[in-house]
């Protein structure tokens, strides 16, 4: 069986293999953005098949990204790349200034051929300090984060219950975890999922 990496590398290098949608080869959901490094990476060493940072520019199908460690990354998006921005999205939704995490295959020229790109993804924990029908005010380590409910997208997972679009069970003072999309250069997040232990 051909692995996702083999397919992606073949597509980028022009090996003639058809590119299969990345999601057909396994989950690239937002939870994967915060997964462990590749198993062959030494503990504490940077993962060569991972990049993070903010998009500085976009040219054709390549993102120029400045990492938080001040290292530039060229990230190539191909037909099989899975993109997420509050849900599955297309490449034309990427913007300069967006933050990202990307995982893929490092090519001989140093370009990261992306298997998956998560745009503006955040995973934050905190306490609900206020709640309205449209927003959750989250106290995250002493700083307020405004978390916006997005109709048709935002869901809550209460304990072991199935996901629900009903956020009305959330309460002030409650500890929650929010997976969402950051609004660049603000303290605001669009909610994908609120995880609540109650």
PDB file of C-alpha atoms in Angstrom:
ATOM      1  CA  UNK A   1       0.000   0.000   0.000  1.00  0.00           C
ATOM      2  CA  UNK A   2       1.289   3.459  -0.906  1.00  0.00           C
ATOM      3  CA  UNK A   3       1.712   5.804   2.040  1.00  0.00           C
ATOM      4  CA  UNK A   4       0.495   9.398   2.086  1.00  0.00           C
ATOM      5  CA  UNK A   5       4.126  10.563   2.085  1.00  0.00           C
ATOM      6  CA  UNK A   6       5.010   8.456  -0.968  1.00  0.00           C
ATOM      7  CA  UNK A   7       2.000   9.797  -2.874  1.00  0.00           C
ATOM      8  CA  UNK A   8       2.784  13.377  -1.924  1.00  0.00           C
ATOM      9  CA  UNK A   9       6.464  13.085  -2.788  1.00  0.00           C
ATOM     10  CA  UNK A  10       5.597  11.464  -6.111  1.00  0.00           C
ATOM     11  CA  UNK A  11       3.121  14.242  -6.930  1.00  0.00           C
ATOM     12  CA  UNK A  12       5.596  17.009  -6.073  1.00  0.00           C
ATOM     13  CA  UNK A  13       8.492  15.402  -7.930  1.00  0.00           C
ATOM     14  CA  UNK A  14       6.302  14.600 -10.931  1.00  0.00           C
ATOM     15  CA  UNK A  15       6.483  10.851 -10.529  1.00  0.00           C
ATOM     16  CA  UNK A  16       3.328  10.349 -12.551  1.00  0.00           C
ATOM     17  CA  UNK A  17       1.176   8.996  -9.726  1.00  0.00           C
ATOM     18  CA  UNK A  18      -2.240  10.575  -9.420  1.00  0.00           C
ATOM     19  CA  UNK A  19      -2.744  12.647  -6.302  1.00  0.00           C
ATOM     20  CA  UNK A  20      -5.402  11.246  -4.012  1.00  0.00           C
ATOM     21  CA  UNK A  21      -7.205  13.607  -1.669  1.00  0.00           C
ATOM     22  CA  UNK A  22      -5.248  13.620   1.579  1.00  0.00           C
ATOM     23  CA  UNK A  23      -8.302  12.870   3.657  1.00  0.00           C
ATOM     24  CA  UNK A  24      -8.748   9.550   1.849  1.00  0.00           C
ATOM     25  CA  UNK A  25      -5.504   8.421   3.476  1.00  0.00           C
ATOM     26  CA  UNK A  26      -6.443   9.224   7.064  1.00  0.00           C
ATOM     27  CA  UNK A  27      -7.611  12.003   9.360  1.00  0.00           C
ATOM     28  CA  UNK A  28      -6.077  15.419   8.969  1.00  0.00           C
ATOM     29  CA  UNK A  29      -8.568  17.009  11.336  1.00  0.00           C
ATOM     30  CA  UNK A  30      -7.508  19.968  13.441  1.00  0.00           C
ATOM     31  CA  UNK A  31      -6.620  17.757  16.404  1.00  0.00           C
ATOM     32  CA  UNK A  32      -3.735  16.359  14.322  1.00  0.00           C
ATOM     33  CA  UNK A  33      -2.035  19.778  14.258  1.00  0.00           C
ATOM     34  CA  UNK A  34      -1.040  19.319  17.881  1.00  0.00           C
ATOM     35  CA  UNK A  35       0.085  15.699  17.494  1.00  0.00           C
ATOM     36  CA  UNK A  36       3.462  14.248  18.301  1.00  0.00           C
ATOM     37  CA  UNK A  37       6.543  14.644  16.127  1.00  0.00           C
ATOM     38  CA  UNK A  38       7.489  11.964  13.658  1.00  0.00           C
ATOM     39  CA  UNK A  39       8.796   8.845  15.429  1.00  0.00           C
ATOM     40  CA  UNK A  40      12.289   9.109  13.903  1.00  0.00           C
ATOM     41  CA  UNK A  41      12.960  12.593  15.364  1.00  0.00           C
ATOM     42  CA  UNK A  42      15.214  12.750  18.412  1.00  0.00           C
ATOM     43  CA  UNK A  43      13.521  14.201  21.533  1.00  0.00           C
ATOM     44  CA  UNK A  44      14.132  17.962  21.623  1.00  0.00           C
ATOM     45  CA  UNK A  45      15.274  18.114  17.986  1.00  0.00           C
ATOM     46  CA  UNK A  46      13.234  20.054  15.433  1.00  0.00           C
ATOM     47  CA  UNK A  47      10.971  17.924  13.247  1.00  0.00           C
ATOM     48  CA  UNK A  48      12.143  18.513   9.648  1.00  0.00           C
ATOM     49  CA  UNK A  49       8.690  17.610   8.322  1.00  0.00           C
ATOM     50  CA  UNK A  50       6.884  20.265  10.391  1.00  0.00           C
ATOM     51  CA  UNK A  51       6.784  24.060  10.147  1.00  0.00           C
ATOM     52  CA  UNK A  52       4.987  26.815  12.049  1.00  0.00           C
ATOM     53  CA  UNK A  53       4.832  30.556  11.807  1.00  0.00           C
ATOM     54  CA  UNK A  54       3.059  33.360   9.969  1.00  0.00           C
ATOM     55  CA  UNK A  55       2.608  33.704   6.249  1.00  0.00           C
ATOM     56  CA  UNK A  56       4.722  36.539   4.869  1.00  0.00           C
ATOM     57  CA  UNK A  57       3.828  36.087   1.199  1.00  0.00           C
ATOM     58  CA  UNK A  58       2.087  33.757  -1.232  1.00  0.00           C
ATOM     59  CA  UNK A  59       3.375  33.036  -4.733  1.00  0.00           C
ATOM     60  CA  UNK A  60       1.652  30.503  -6.970  1.00  0.00           C
ATOM     61  CA  UNK A  61       1.224  27.421  -4.741  1.00  0.00           C
ATOM     62  CA  UNK A  62       4.000  28.312  -2.271  1.00  0.00           C
ATOM     63  CA  UNK A  63       3.728  29.996   1.108  1.00  0.00           C
ATOM     64  CA  UNK A  64       6.719  31.893   2.497  1.00  0.00           C
ATOM     65  CA  UNK A  65       6.394  31.526   6.270  1.00  0.00           C
ATOM     66  CA  UNK A  66       8.465  33.134   9.032  1.00  0.00           C
ATOM     67  CA  UNK A  67       8.652  30.789  12.010  1.00  0.00           C
ATOM     68  CA  UNK A  68       8.571  31.930  15.622  1.00  0.00           C
ATOM     69  CA  UNK A  69      12.260  30.959  15.730  1.00  0.00           C
ATOM     70  CA  UNK A  70      12.902  33.508  12.916  1.00  0.00           C
ATOM     71  CA  UNK A  71      13.572  30.765  10.337  1.00  0.00           C
ATOM     72  CA  UNK A  72      11.907  31.081   6.932  1.00  0.00           C
ATOM     73  CA  UNK A  73      10.031  28.095   5.467  1.00  0.00           C
ATOM     74  CA  UNK A  74       8.865  27.588   1.895  1.00  0.00           C
ATOM     75  CA  UNK A  75       5.724  25.457   2.028  1.00  0.00           C
ATOM     76  CA  UNK A  76       4.299  24.073  -1.199  1.00  0.00           C
ATOM     77  CA  UNK A  77       0.599  23.266  -1.367  1.00  0.00           C
ATOM     78  CA  UNK A  78      -0.362  20.575  -3.903  1.00  0.00           C
ATOM     79  CA  UNK A  79      -3.625  18.967  -5.028  1.00  0.00           C
ATOM     80  CA  UNK A  80      -3.480  16.424  -2.193  1.00  0.00           C
ATOM     81  CA  UNK A  81      -2.834  18.956   0.577  1.00  0.00           C
ATOM     82  CA  UNK A  82      -5.537  19.193   3.239  1.00  0.00           C
ATOM     83  CA  UNK A  83      -6.172  22.765   4.437  1.00  0.00           C
ATOM     84  CA  UNK A  84      -8.103  23.792   7.575  1.00  0.00           C
ATOM     85  CA  UNK A  85      -9.339  27.243   8.584  1.00  0.00           C
ATOM     86  CA  UNK A  86     -12.232  26.718  11.011  1.00  0.00           C
ATOM     87  CA  UNK A  87     -13.022  23.700   8.838  1.00  0.00           C
ATOM     88  CA  UNK A  88     -11.804  22.228   5.579  1.00  0.00           C
ATOM     89  CA  UNK A  89     -10.975  25.055   3.186  1.00  0.00           C
ATOM     90  CA  UNK A  90      -9.265  25.890  -0.083  1.00  0.00           C
ATOM     91  CA  UNK A  91      -5.843  27.400  -0.740  1.00  0.00           C
ATOM     92  CA  UNK A  92      -7.327  30.739  -1.802  1.00  0.00           C
ATOM     93  CA  UNK A  93      -8.401  31.316   1.828  1.00  0.00           C
ATOM     94  CA  UNK A  94      -4.749  31.608   2.977  1.00  0.00           C
ATOM     95  CA  UNK A  95      -3.688  35.217   3.581  1.00  0.00           C
ATOM     96  CA  UNK A  96      -0.429  36.986   4.452  1.00  0.00           C
ATOM     97  CA  UNK A  97      -0.489  37.415   8.225  1.00  0.00           C
ATOM     98  CA  UNK A  98      -2.247  34.104   8.861  1.00  0.00           C
ATOM     99  CA  UNK A  99      -0.568  31.860  11.401  1.00  0.00           C
ATOM    100  CA  UNK A 100      -0.107  28.229  10.475  1.00  0.00           C
ATOM    101  CA  UNK A 101       1.120  24.794  11.344  1.00  0.00           C
ATOM    102  CA  UNK A 102       2.124  22.567   8.431  1.00  0.00           C
ATOM    103  CA  UNK A 103       3.169  18.943   8.203  1.00  0.00           C
ATOM    104  CA  UNK A 104       4.496  17.222   5.108  1.00  0.00           C
ATOM    105  CA  UNK A 105       7.588  15.900   3.379  1.00  0.00           C
ATOM    106  CA  UNK A 106      10.856  17.847   3.226  1.00  0.00           C
ATOM    107  CA  UNK A 107      12.048  17.867  -0.389  1.00  0.00           C
ATOM    108  CA  UNK A 108      15.727  17.811  -1.461  1.00  0.00           C
ATOM    109  CA  UNK A 109      15.586  21.575  -2.221  1.00  0.00           C
ATOM    110  CA  UNK A 110      14.408  22.305   1.357  1.00  0.00           C
ATOM    111  CA  UNK A 111      10.775  23.054   0.433  1.00  0.00           C
ATOM    112  CA  UNK A 112       8.183  21.422   2.679  1.00  0.00           C
ATOM    113  CA  UNK A 113       5.613  19.684   0.458  1.00  0.00           C
ATOM    114  CA  UNK A 114       2.562  20.003   2.687  1.00  0.00           C
ATOM    115  CA  UNK A 115       0.325  17.067   3.509  1.00  0.00           C
ATOM    116  CA  UNK A 116      -1.730  19.305   5.766  1.00  0.00           C
ATOM    117  CA  UNK A 117      -1.862  22.989   6.664  1.00  0.00           C
ATOM    118  CA  UNK A 118      -3.824  24.393   9.593  1.00  0.00           C
ATOM    119  CA  UNK A 119      -4.419  28.142   9.239  1.00  0.00           C
ATOM    120  CA  UNK A 120      -4.787  30.255  12.399  1.00  0.00           C
ATOM    121  CA  UNK A 121      -5.537  27.190  14.511  1.00  0.00           C
ATOM    122  CA  UNK A 122      -5.541  27.636  18.284  1.00  0.00           C
ATOM    123  CA  UNK A 123      -6.098  25.216  21.120  1.00  0.00           C
ATOM    124  CA  UNK A 124      -6.625  27.155  24.339  1.00  0.00           C
ATOM    125  CA  UNK A 125      -7.831  26.360  27.834  1.00  0.00           C
ATOM    126  CA  UNK A 126      -9.353  28.700  30.346  1.00  0.00           C
ATOM    127  CA  UNK A 127     -12.320  29.642  32.473  1.00  0.00           C
ATOM    128  CA  UNK A 128     -15.535  31.153  31.139  1.00  0.00           C
ATOM    129  CA  UNK A 129     -15.724  34.668  32.596  1.00  0.00           C
ATOM    130  CA  UNK A 130     -18.860  35.735  30.692  1.00  0.00           C
ATOM    131  CA  UNK A 131     -21.101  34.196  28.073  1.00  0.00           C
ATOM    132  CA  UNK A 132     -23.687  35.514  25.638  1.00  0.00           C
ATOM    133  CA  UNK A 133     -25.555  33.805  22.841  1.00  0.00           C
ATOM    134  CA  UNK A 134     -22.800  34.827  20.400  1.00  0.00           C
ATOM    135  CA  UNK A 135     -19.585  34.983  22.475  1.00  0.00           C
ATOM    136  CA  UNK A 136     -17.682  33.288  25.232  1.00  0.00           C
ATOM    137  CA  UNK A 137     -15.351  35.528  27.217  1.00  0.00           C
ATOM    138  CA  UNK A 138     -12.509  33.228  28.209  1.00  0.00           C
ATOM    139  CA  UNK A 139      -9.953  33.932  30.930  1.00  0.00           C
ATOM    140  CA  UNK A 140      -6.809  32.323  29.521  1.00  0.00           C
ATOM    141  CA  UNK A 141      -3.955  32.675  32.019  1.00  0.00           C
ATOM    142  CA  UNK A 142      -5.210  36.088  33.130  1.00  0.00           C
ATOM    143  CA  UNK A 143      -5.871  37.408  29.624  1.00  0.00           C
ATOM    144  CA  UNK A 144      -9.287  37.749  28.046  1.00  0.00           C
ATOM    145  CA  UNK A 145      -9.929  35.952  24.773  1.00  0.00           C
ATOM    146  CA  UNK A 146     -13.199  36.659  22.975  1.00  0.00           C
ATOM    147  CA  UNK A 147     -14.443  33.439  21.425  1.00  0.00           C
ATOM    148  CA  UNK A 148     -17.128  33.873  18.760  1.00  0.00           C
ATOM    149  CA  UNK A 149     -19.848  31.354  18.007  1.00  0.00           C
ATOM    150  CA  UNK A 150     -20.028  30.754  14.238  1.00  0.00           C
ATOM    151  CA  UNK A 151     -23.428  29.608  13.002  1.00  0.00           C
ATOM    152  CA  UNK A 152     -23.277  26.216  11.340  1.00  0.00           C
ATOM    153  CA  UNK A 153     -19.683  25.582  12.481  1.00  0.00           C
ATOM    154  CA  UNK A 154     -19.305  25.940  16.253  1.00  0.00           C
ATOM    155  CA  UNK A 155     -20.045  22.871  18.350  1.00  0.00           C
ATOM    156  CA  UNK A 156     -19.671  21.798  21.955  1.00  0.00           C
ATOM    157  CA  UNK A 157     -18.612  18.429  23.319  1.00  0.00           C
ATOM    158  CA  UNK A 158     -19.886  17.914  26.862  1.00  0.00           C
ATOM    159  CA  UNK A 159     -18.005  15.160  28.688  1.00  0.00           C
ATOM    160  CA  UNK A 160     -18.565  11.976  26.679  1.00  0.00           C
ATOM    161  CA  UNK A 161     -21.738  13.157  24.904  1.00  0.00           C
ATOM    162  CA  UNK A 162     -21.844  13.455  21.123  1.00  0.00           C
ATOM    163  CA  UNK A 163     -21.003  16.882  19.620  1.00  0.00           C
ATOM    164  CA  UNK A 164     -23.831  19.416  19.718  1.00  0.00           C
ATOM    165  CA  UNK A 165     -24.443  22.861  18.235  1.00  0.00           C
ATOM    166  CA  UNK A 166     -26.057  23.793  21.592  1.00  0.00           C
ATOM    167  CA  UNK A 167     -23.624  25.915  23.621  1.00  0.00           C
ATOM    168  CA  UNK A 168     -26.260  26.826  26.229  1.00  0.00           C
ATOM    169  CA  UNK A 169     -24.974  24.322  28.809  1.00  0.00           C
ATOM    170  CA  UNK A 170     -21.748  26.306  29.274  1.00  0.00           C
ATOM    171  CA  UNK A 171     -21.597  28.309  32.514  1.00  0.00           C
ATOM    172  CA  UNK A 172     -19.555  31.196  33.942  1.00  0.00           C
ATOM    173  CA  UNK A 173     -16.623  29.861  35.978  1.00  0.00           C
ATOM    174  CA  UNK A 174     -16.492  26.603  34.052  1.00  0.00           C
ATOM    175  CA  UNK A 175     -13.140  25.331  32.761  1.00  0.00           C
ATOM    176  CA  UNK A 176     -13.212  24.684  28.987  1.00  0.00           C
ATOM    177  CA  UNK A 177     -10.894  23.962  26.110  1.00  0.00           C
ATOM    178  CA  UNK A 178     -11.496  25.711  22.786  1.00  0.00           C
ATOM    179  CA  UNK A 179     -10.256  24.613  19.399  1.00  0.00           C
ATOM    180  CA  UNK A 180     -10.743  27.358  16.866  1.00  0.00           C
ATOM    181  CA  UNK A 181      -9.356  29.839  14.371  1.00  0.00           C
ATOM    182  CA  UNK A 182      -7.528  32.924  15.613  1.00  0.00           C
ATOM    183  CA  UNK A 183      -8.413  36.293  14.097  1.00  0.00           C
ATOM    184  CA  UNK A 184      -4.877  37.541  13.351  1.00  0.00           C
ATOM    185  CA  UNK A 185      -3.542  40.422  15.441  1.00  0.00           C
ATOM    186  CA  UNK A 186      -6.481  40.317  17.871  1.00  0.00           C
ATOM    187  CA  UNK A 187      -7.435  38.536  21.082  1.00  0.00           C
ATOM    188  CA  UNK A 188     -10.369  36.928  19.244  1.00  0.00           C
ATOM    189  CA  UNK A 189     -11.056  33.378  18.114  1.00  0.00           C
ATOM    190  CA  UNK A 190     -13.814  31.806  16.021  1.00  0.00           C
ATOM    191  CA  UNK A 191     -14.972  28.632  17.755  1.00  0.00           C
ATOM    192  CA  UNK A 192     -14.768  25.256  16.030  1.00  0.00           C
ATOM    193  CA  UNK A 193     -15.212  23.100  19.157  1.00  0.00           C
ATOM    194  CA  UNK A 194     -15.661  23.815  22.868  1.00  0.00           C
ATOM    195  CA  UNK A 195     -14.730  20.861  25.067  1.00  0.00           C
ATOM    196  CA  UNK A 196     -16.389  20.864  28.474  1.00  0.00           C
ATOM    197  CA  UNK A 197     -15.882  18.254  31.197  1.00  0.00           C
ATOM    198  CA  UNK A 198     -19.501  18.758  32.412  1.00  0.00           C
TER     199      UNK A 198
END
